[in-house]
PDB file of C-alpha atoms in Angstrom:
ATOM      1  CA  GLY A1365      82.597-112.759 110.150  1.00 68.00           C
ATOM      2  CA  ALA A1366      79.443-111.023 111.163  1.00 84.00           C
ATOM      3  CA  VAL A1367      76.541-111.191 108.988  1.00 92.00           C
ATOM      4  CA  VAL A1368      74.429-108.328 107.887  1.00 95.00           C
ATOM      5  CA  SER A1369      71.244-108.909 105.552  1.00 96.00           C
ATOM      6  CA  GLN A1370      68.864-106.795 103.768  1.00 97.00           C
ATOM      7  CA  HIS A1371      65.335-107.066 102.491  1.00 97.00           C
ATOM      8  CA  PRO A1372      64.250-106.595  99.882  1.00 97.00           C
ATOM      9  CA  SER A1373      67.258-107.228  97.509  1.00 97.00           C
ATOM     10  CA  ARG A1374      65.402-105.427  94.790  1.00 97.00           C
ATOM     11  CA  VAL A1375      62.072-103.515  94.513  1.00 97.00           C
ATOM     12  CA  ILE A1376      60.456-101.722  91.764  1.00 97.00           C
ATOM     13  CA  CYS A1377      57.732 -99.161  92.888  1.00 96.00           C
ATOM     14  CA  LYS A1378      55.702 -96.439  91.256  1.00 97.00           C
ATOM     15  CA  SER A1379      56.585 -92.698  91.574  1.00 97.00           C
ATOM     16  CA  GLY A1380      54.760 -91.423  94.689  1.00 97.00           C
ATOM     17  CA  THR A1381      54.674 -94.489  96.722  1.00 97.00           C
ATOM     18  CA  SER A1382      56.798 -95.291  99.684  1.00 97.00           C
ATOM     19  CA  VAL A1383      59.088 -98.266 100.145  1.00 98.00           C
ATOM     20  CA  LYS A1384      60.754 -99.766 103.358  1.00 98.00           C
ATOM     21  CA  ILE A1385      64.223-101.537 103.274  1.00 98.00           C
ATOM     22  CA  GLU A1386      65.167-103.566 106.236  1.00 97.00           C
ATOM     23  CA  CYS A1387      68.827-104.035 107.584  1.00 97.00           C
ATOM     24  CA  ARG A1388      69.596-106.589 110.169  1.00 96.00           C
ATOM     25  CA  SER A1389      72.482-107.734 111.937  1.00 94.00           C
ATOM     26  CA  LEU A1390      72.242-111.428 112.336  1.00 94.00           C
ATOM     27  CA  ASP A1391      74.719-112.735 114.746  1.00 89.00           C
ATOM     28  CA  PHE A1392      75.620-109.447 116.641  1.00 90.00           C
ATOM     29  CA  GLN A1393      74.068-106.343 118.371  1.00 89.00           C
ATOM     30  CA  ALA A1394      74.586-103.191 116.397  1.00 88.00           C
ATOM     31  CA  THR A1395      73.899-100.053 118.304  1.00 84.00           C
ATOM     32  CA  THR A1396      74.829 -98.083 115.240  1.00 88.00           C
ATOM     33  CA  MET A1397      74.025 -98.714 111.659  1.00 93.00           C
ATOM     34  CA  PHE A1398      74.968 -96.873 108.567  1.00 95.00           C
ATOM     35  CA  TRP A1399      73.053 -96.373 105.369  1.00 97.00           C
ATOM     36  CA  TYR A1400      74.686 -95.538 102.023  1.00 96.00           C
ATOM     37  CA  ARG A1401      73.560 -94.817  98.496  1.00 97.00           C
ATOM     38  CA  GLN A1402      75.324 -95.895  95.537  1.00 96.00           C
ATOM     39  CA  PHE A1403      74.466 -94.796  91.770  1.00 94.00           C
ATOM     40  CA  PRO A1404      75.778 -96.648  88.889  1.00 92.00           C
ATOM     41  CA  LYS A1405      79.465 -96.494  88.632  1.00 90.00           C
ATOM     42  CA  GLN A1406      79.959 -94.400  91.380  1.00 94.00           C
ATOM     43  CA  SER A1407      81.286 -94.676  95.019  1.00 95.00           C
ATOM     44  CA  LEU A1408      79.265 -95.318  98.230  1.00 95.00           C
ATOM     45  CA  MET A1409      78.085 -92.056  99.886  1.00 94.00           C
ATOM     46  CA  LEU A1410      77.063 -92.164 103.474  1.00 93.00           C
ATOM     47  CA  MET A1411      73.204 -90.931 103.833  1.00 95.00           C
ATOM     48  CA  ALA A1412      72.838 -91.040 107.713  1.00 94.00           C
ATOM     49  CA  THR A1413      74.065 -92.803 110.807  1.00 93.00           C
ATOM     50  CA  SER A1414      71.240 -95.020 112.657  1.00 90.00           C
ATOM     51  CA  ASN A1415      71.361 -94.991 116.355  1.00 87.00           C
ATOM     52  CA  GLU A1416      69.307 -97.775 118.129  1.00 86.00           C
ATOM     53  CA  GLY A1417      66.674 -95.749 120.427  1.00 84.00           C
ATOM     54  CA  SER A1418      67.272 -92.448 119.234  1.00 86.00           C
ATOM     55  CA  LYS A1419      67.098 -90.144 116.150  1.00 89.00           C
ATOM     56  CA  ALA A1420      69.116 -90.835 113.119  1.00 92.00           C
ATOM     57  CA  THR A1421      71.856 -88.202 112.129  1.00 93.00           C
ATOM     58  CA  TYR A1422      71.782 -87.308 108.401  1.00 94.00           C
ATOM     59  CA  GLU A1423      74.549 -86.136 106.228  1.00 93.00           C
ATOM     60  CA  GLN A1424      74.406 -82.662 104.718  1.00 92.00           C
ATOM     61  CA  GLY A1425      72.063 -82.612 101.872  1.00 93.00           C
ATOM     62  CA  VAL A1426      70.086 -85.816 102.694  1.00 95.00           C
ATOM     63  CA  GLU A1427      66.455 -84.937 103.311  1.00 94.00           C
ATOM     64  CA  LYS A1428      65.633 -86.543 106.692  1.00 93.00           C
ATOM     65  CA  ASP A1429      61.753 -86.321 105.724  1.00 95.00           C
ATOM     66  CA  LYS A1430      62.146 -88.186 102.687  1.00 96.00           C
ATOM     67  CA  PHE A1431      64.384 -91.037 104.037  1.00 97.00           C
ATOM     68  CA  LEU A1432      62.776 -91.902 107.343  1.00 96.00           C
ATOM     69  CA  ILE A1433      65.045 -94.233 109.408  1.00 94.00           C
ATOM     70  CA  ASN A1434      63.944 -96.229 112.422  1.00 92.00           C
ATOM     71  CA  HIS A1435      66.280 -98.301 114.557  1.00 90.00           C
ATOM     72  CA  ALA A1436      63.797 -99.994 116.835  1.00 83.00           C
ATOM     73  CA  SER A1437      66.119-102.783 118.165  1.00 90.00           C
ATOM     74  CA  LEU A1438      69.711-103.810 118.449  1.00 90.00           C
ATOM     75  CA  THR A1439      69.635-105.889 115.333  1.00 93.00           C
ATOM     76  CA  LEU A1440      67.188-104.021 112.948  1.00 94.00           C
ATOM     77  CA  SER A1441      67.230-100.600 111.120  1.00 95.00           C
ATOM     78  CA  THR A1442      64.692 -99.541 108.543  1.00 96.00           C
ATOM     79  CA  LEU A1443      65.217 -97.157 105.809  1.00 97.00           C
ATOM     80  CA  THR A1444      61.835 -95.727 104.335  1.00 97.00           C
ATOM     81  CA  VAL A1445      61.888 -93.739 101.022  1.00 98.00           C
ATOM     82  CA  THR A1446      58.771 -91.741 101.349  1.00 97.00           C
ATOM     83  CA  SER A1447      57.136 -90.382  97.968  1.00 96.00           C
ATOM     84  CA  ALA A1448      59.637 -91.954  95.921  1.00 97.00           C
ATOM     85  CA  HIS A1449      60.567 -90.515  92.562  1.00 96.00           C
ATOM     86  CA  PRO A1450      62.756 -91.660  89.736  1.00 96.00           C
ATOM     87  CA  GLU A1451      65.698 -89.672  90.778  1.00 96.00           C
ATOM     88  CA  ASP A1452      65.859 -91.911  94.147  1.00 96.00           C
ATOM     89  CA  SER A1453      66.351 -95.011  91.749  1.00 97.00           C
ATOM     90  CA  SER A1454      69.611 -96.283  93.362  1.00 97.00           C
ATOM     91  CA  PHE A1455      71.658 -99.003  95.168  1.00 97.00           C
ATOM     92  CA  TYR A1456      70.867 -98.769  99.113  1.00 98.00           C
ATOM     93  CA  ILE A1457      73.391-100.412 101.250  1.00 97.00           C
ATOM     94  CA  CYS A1458      73.471-100.581 104.980  1.00 97.00           C
ATOM     95  CA  SER A1459      76.328-101.468 107.219  1.00 95.00           C
ATOM     96  CA  ALA A1460      76.806-102.212 110.841  1.00 92.00           C
ATOM     97  CA  ARG A1461      79.738-102.459 113.474  1.00 85.00           C
ATOM     98  CA  ASP A1462      80.043-104.881 116.196  1.00 81.00           C
ATOM     99  CA  TYR A1463      80.786-102.665 119.057  1.00 75.00           C
ATOM    100  CA  GLY A1464      81.066-105.512 121.584  1.00 75.00           C
ATOM    101  CA  THR A1465      84.522-106.133 120.174  1.00 76.00           C
ATOM    102  CA  SER A1466      87.406-104.036 119.801  1.00 74.00           C
ATOM    103  CA  SER A1467      87.618-104.314 115.803  1.00 78.00           C
ATOM    104  CA  TYR A1468      86.674-101.399 113.784  1.00 83.00           C
ATOM    105  CA  GLU A1469      85.451-103.523 110.817  1.00 85.00           C
ATOM    106  CA  GLN A1470      82.121-102.696 109.089  1.00 87.00           C
ATOM    107  CA  TYR A1471      79.968-105.479 107.833  1.00 91.00           C
ATOM    108  CA  PHE A1472      78.147-104.520 104.904  1.00 94.00           C
ATOM    109  CA  GLY A1473      74.772-105.910 103.768  1.00 96.00           C
ATOM    110  CA  PRO A1474      74.205-107.135 100.187  1.00 96.00           C
ATOM    111  CA  GLY A1475      72.501-103.953  99.087  1.00 97.00           C
ATOM    112  CA  THR A1476      68.996-103.100  97.688  1.00 98.00           C
ATOM    113  CA  ARG A1477      68.129-102.006  94.295  1.00 97.00           C
ATOM    114  CA  LEU A1478      65.502 -99.352  94.066  1.00 98.00           C
ATOM    115  CA  THR A1479      63.726 -98.676  90.803  1.00 97.00           C
ATOM    116  CA  VAL A1480      61.352 -95.909  90.864  1.00 97.00           C
ATOM    117  CA  THR A1481      58.966 -95.920  87.471  1.00 97.00           C
TER     118      THR A1481
ATOM    119  CA  GLN B 452      82.716 -85.608 105.123  1.00 53.00           C
ATOM    120  CA  GLN B 453      86.369 -84.967 104.268  1.00 63.00           C
ATOM    121  CA  GLN B 454      87.578 -86.384 101.065  1.00 89.00           C
ATOM    122  CA  VAL B 455      89.546 -89.538 100.275  1.00 96.00           C
ATOM    123  CA  LYS B 456      91.187 -89.232  97.042  1.00 97.00           C
ATOM    124  CA  GLN B 457      91.751 -92.437  94.887  1.00 98.00           C
ATOM    125  CA  SER B 458      93.554 -93.144  91.761  1.00 97.00           C
ATOM    126  CA  PRO B 459      93.423 -94.500  89.191  1.00 97.00           C
ATOM    127  CA  GLN B 460      89.823 -94.538  88.260  1.00 97.00           C
ATOM    128  CA  SER B 461      90.475 -97.485  86.071  1.00 97.00           C
ATOM    129  CA  LEU B 462      93.203-100.099  85.645  1.00 98.00           C
ATOM    130  CA  ILE B 463      94.100-102.968  83.335  1.00 98.00           C
ATOM    131  CA  VAL B 464      96.704-105.350  84.275  1.00 98.00           C
ATOM    132  CA  GLN B 465      97.991-108.515  82.735  1.00 98.00           C
ATOM    133  CA  LYS B 466      97.386-111.906  84.604  1.00 98.00           C
ATOM    134  CA  GLY B 467     100.496-112.530  87.059  1.00 98.00           C
ATOM    135  CA  GLY B 468     101.159-108.699  87.253  1.00 98.00           C
ATOM    136  CA  ILE B 469     100.884-106.348  90.288  1.00 98.00           C
ATOM    137  CA  SER B 470      97.731-104.268  90.626  1.00 98.00           C
ATOM    138  CA  ILE B 471      98.445-100.903  92.441  1.00 98.00           C
ATOM    139  CA  ILE B 472      95.945 -98.522  93.660  1.00 98.00           C
ATOM    140  CA  ASN B 473      96.513 -95.263  95.455  1.00 98.00           C
ATOM    141  CA  CYS B 474      94.526 -93.178  97.884  1.00 98.00           C
ATOM    142  CA  ALA B 475      95.224 -90.109 100.067  1.00 98.00           C
ATOM    143  CA  TYR B 476      93.084 -88.670 102.985  1.00 97.00           C
ATOM    144  CA  GLU B 477      92.557 -85.208 104.429  1.00 94.00           C
ATOM    145  CA  ASN B 478      91.187 -86.088 107.726  1.00 92.00           C
ATOM    146  CA  THR B 479      93.822 -86.555 110.458  1.00 91.00           C
ATOM    147  CA  ALA B 480      91.359 -88.116 112.663  1.00 91.00           C
ATOM    148  CA  PHE B 481      90.972 -91.083 110.716  1.00 93.00           C
ATOM    149  CA  ASP B 482      92.320 -94.274 112.567  1.00 92.00           C
ATOM    150  CA  TYR B 483      91.247 -97.073 110.202  1.00 93.00           C
ATOM    151  CA  PHE B 484      91.926 -97.397 106.558  1.00 95.00           C
ATOM    152  CA  PRO B 485      90.092-100.507 104.863  1.00 95.00           C
ATOM    153  CA  TRP B 486      89.863-101.670 101.511  1.00 97.00           C
ATOM    154  CA  TYR B 487      86.553-103.085 100.061  1.00 96.00           C
ATOM    155  CA  GLN B 488      85.972-105.264  96.816  1.00 97.00           C
ATOM    156  CA  GLN B 489      82.860-104.843  95.075  1.00 97.00           C
ATOM    157  CA  PHE B 490      81.253-106.882  92.353  1.00 96.00           C
ATOM    158  CA  PRO B 491      78.452-105.843  90.265  1.00 93.00           C
ATOM    159  CA  GLY B 492      75.064-105.824  92.022  1.00 92.00           C
ATOM    160  CA  LYS B 493      76.713-106.869  95.336  1.00 93.00           C
ATOM    161  CA  GLY B 494      77.405-105.100  98.573  1.00 94.00           C
ATOM    162  CA  PRO B 495      81.283-104.258  99.355  1.00 95.00           C
ATOM    163  CA  ALA B 496      83.297-106.707 100.865  1.00 93.00           C
ATOM    164  CA  LEU B 497      86.439-105.845 103.371  1.00 92.00           C
ATOM    165  CA  LEU B 498      89.494-106.962 101.529  1.00 95.00           C
ATOM    166  CA  ILE B 499      92.144-105.797 104.132  1.00 95.00           C
ATOM    167  CA  ALA B 500      92.545-102.963 106.481  1.00 94.00           C
ATOM    168  CA  ILE B 501      95.127-101.138 108.249  1.00 95.00           C
ATOM    169  CA  ARG B 502      95.781 -98.955 111.320  1.00 93.00           C
ATOM    170  CA  PRO B 503      98.255 -95.903 111.244  1.00 92.00           C
ATOM    171  CA  ASP B 504     100.504 -97.438 113.603  1.00 92.00           C
ATOM    172  CA  VAL B 505     101.755 -99.933 111.105  1.00 94.00           C
ATOM    173  CA  SER B 506     103.540 -99.169 107.828  1.00 96.00           C
ATOM    174  CA  GLU B 507     102.601-102.153 105.808  1.00 97.00           C
ATOM    175  CA  LYS B 508     100.048-105.133 106.359  1.00 97.00           C
ATOM    176  CA  LYS B 509      99.960-108.298 104.126  1.00 97.00           C
ATOM    177  CA  GLU B 510      97.243-110.884 103.750  1.00 96.00           C
ATOM    178  CA  GLY B 511      98.080-113.377 100.953  1.00 97.00           C
ATOM    179  CA  ARG B 512      98.449-111.831  97.710  1.00 97.00           C
ATOM    180  CA  PHE B 513      97.056-108.139  99.094  1.00 97.00           C
ATOM    181  CA  THR B 514      99.293-105.692 100.627  1.00 98.00           C
ATOM    182  CA  ILE B 515      98.617-102.228 102.274  1.00 97.00           C
ATOM    183  CA  SER B 516     101.263 -99.616 102.240  1.00 97.00           C
ATOM    184  CA  PHE B 517     100.813 -96.749 104.591  1.00 97.00           C
ATOM    185  CA  ASN B 518     102.654 -93.452 104.772  1.00 96.00           C
ATOM    186  CA  LYS B 519     101.247 -91.409 107.714  1.00 95.00           C
ATOM    187  CA  SER B 520     103.393 -88.239 107.058  1.00 95.00           C
ATOM    188  CA  ALA B 521     102.041 -88.071 103.478  1.00 96.00           C
ATOM    189  CA  LYS B 522      98.785 -89.255 104.589  1.00 96.00           C
ATOM    190  CA  GLN B 523      98.793 -91.821 101.841  1.00 97.00           C
ATOM    191  CA  PHE B 524      98.141 -95.498 101.567  1.00 98.00           C
ATOM    192  CA  SER B 525      97.997 -97.919  98.711  1.00 98.00           C
ATOM    193  CA  LEU B 526      96.962-101.416  97.823  1.00 98.00           C
ATOM    194  CA  HIS B 527      99.067-103.864  96.147  1.00 98.00           C
ATOM    195  CA  ILE B 528      97.586-106.759  94.599  1.00 98.00           C
ATOM    196  CA  MET B 529     100.481-109.479  93.600  1.00 98.00           C
ATOM    197  CA  ASP B 530     100.136-112.078  91.048  1.00 98.00           C
ATOM    198  CA  SER B 531      96.695-110.544  89.639  1.00 98.00           C
ATOM    199  CA  GLN B 532      94.135-113.089  88.572  1.00 97.00           C
ATOM    200  CA  PRO B 533      91.025-112.439  86.295  1.00 97.00           C
ATOM    201  CA  GLY B 534      88.693-113.333  89.481  1.00 97.00           C
ATOM    202  CA  ASP B 535      90.354-109.930  90.929  1.00 98.00           C
ATOM    203  CA  SER B 536      88.446-108.014  88.389  1.00 98.00           C
ATOM    204  CA  ALA B 537      86.092-106.087  90.392  1.00 98.00           C
ATOM    205  CA  THR B 538      85.822-102.176  91.786  1.00 98.00           C
ATOM    206  CA  TYR B 539      88.059-101.519  94.720  1.00 98.00           C
ATOM    207  CA  PHE B 540      87.275 -98.684  97.033  1.00 97.00           C
ATOM    208  CA  CYS B 541      89.580 -97.450  99.863  1.00 97.00           C
ATOM    209  CA  ALA B 542      88.105 -95.657 102.792  1.00 96.00           C
ATOM    210  CA  GLY B 543      88.948 -93.919 105.979  1.00 94.00           C
ATOM    211  CA  TYR B 544      87.410 -94.095 109.429  1.00 90.00           C
ATOM    212  CA  SER B 545      87.483 -92.709 112.765  1.00 87.00           C
ATOM    213  CA  GLY B 546      86.865 -95.600 115.136  1.00 76.00           C
ATOM    214  CA  GLY B 547      86.348 -93.584 118.024  1.00 72.00           C
ATOM    215  CA  GLY B 548      83.629 -91.495 116.535  1.00 67.00           C
ATOM    216  CA  ALA B 549      80.225 -92.451 115.377  1.00 68.00           C
ATOM    217  CA  ASP B 550      80.651 -91.464 111.568  1.00 78.00           C
ATOM    218  CA  GLY B 551      80.493 -93.673 108.888  1.00 88.00           C
ATOM    219  CA  LEU B 552      83.127 -94.522 106.367  1.00 91.00           C
ATOM    220  CA  THR B 553      84.511 -91.918 103.875  1.00 93.00           C
ATOM    221  CA  PHE B 554      85.013 -93.762 100.551  1.00 95.00           C
ATOM    222  CA  GLY B 555      87.376 -92.963  97.681  1.00 96.00           C
ATOM    223  CA  LYS B 556      85.492 -92.896  94.170  1.00 96.00           C
ATOM    224  CA  GLY B 557      86.794 -96.292  93.466  1.00 97.00           C
ATOM    225  CA  THR B 558      89.117 -98.034  90.957  1.00 98.00           C
ATOM    226  CA  HIS B 559      87.721-100.439  88.193  1.00 98.00           C
ATOM    227  CA  LEU B 560      90.054-103.201  87.927  1.00 98.00           C
ATOM    228  CA  ILE B 561      90.248-105.520  84.860  1.00 98.00           C
ATOM    229  CA  ILE B 562      92.642-108.437  84.966  1.00 98.00           C
ATOM    230  CA  GLN B 563      93.454-109.695  81.361  1.00 96.00           C
ATOM    231  CA  PRO B 564      93.919-113.393  81.065  1.00 91.00           C
TER     232      PRO B 564
END
């Protein structure tokens, strides 16, 4: 199956700093990627839909100015957590769908563990 | 996002037994229902998925049963093994749209040896 990678796998940053997380589709083109957030022992919650060449669509309650998403190419989407605070500490996971096939399968990255101190 | 309700929250099954997890959805636009398996610290991995035009799909020890009229679907794990111990999430998705997956709250499954 298709592979989605994320970098970094884990990051620790100080309160008030910004952190960038990369999501790459390695062997397919992804016009749309999705960003999810998962708190400990909870489910995945969709944060935003990232569209190549256009603005991201954010879910209700997600601050677009805090979570900046850039989908500059067909294989790369980035999520930047700006002015991070301890409550932003979470597991961030991206997914992508290969719209070049008829499959509805979404491929998930391995996740990025963000800890804000 | 409309909800996908998942039960039970946790489940303990003896090795060799059948594990059953149930989900119910609200959004009739959903046309793809995947199940994901997640181990601690890892991203979710697709286990099996079904489209609403079939009532059952089986892949190895894993079976999805789907009831379109009741808007319910379930995962059956036959001959459950300790390696199946993980968190399982059901989800709903509208493939024709641009939205992401709507996940259930998850089931923490423990298979006792």
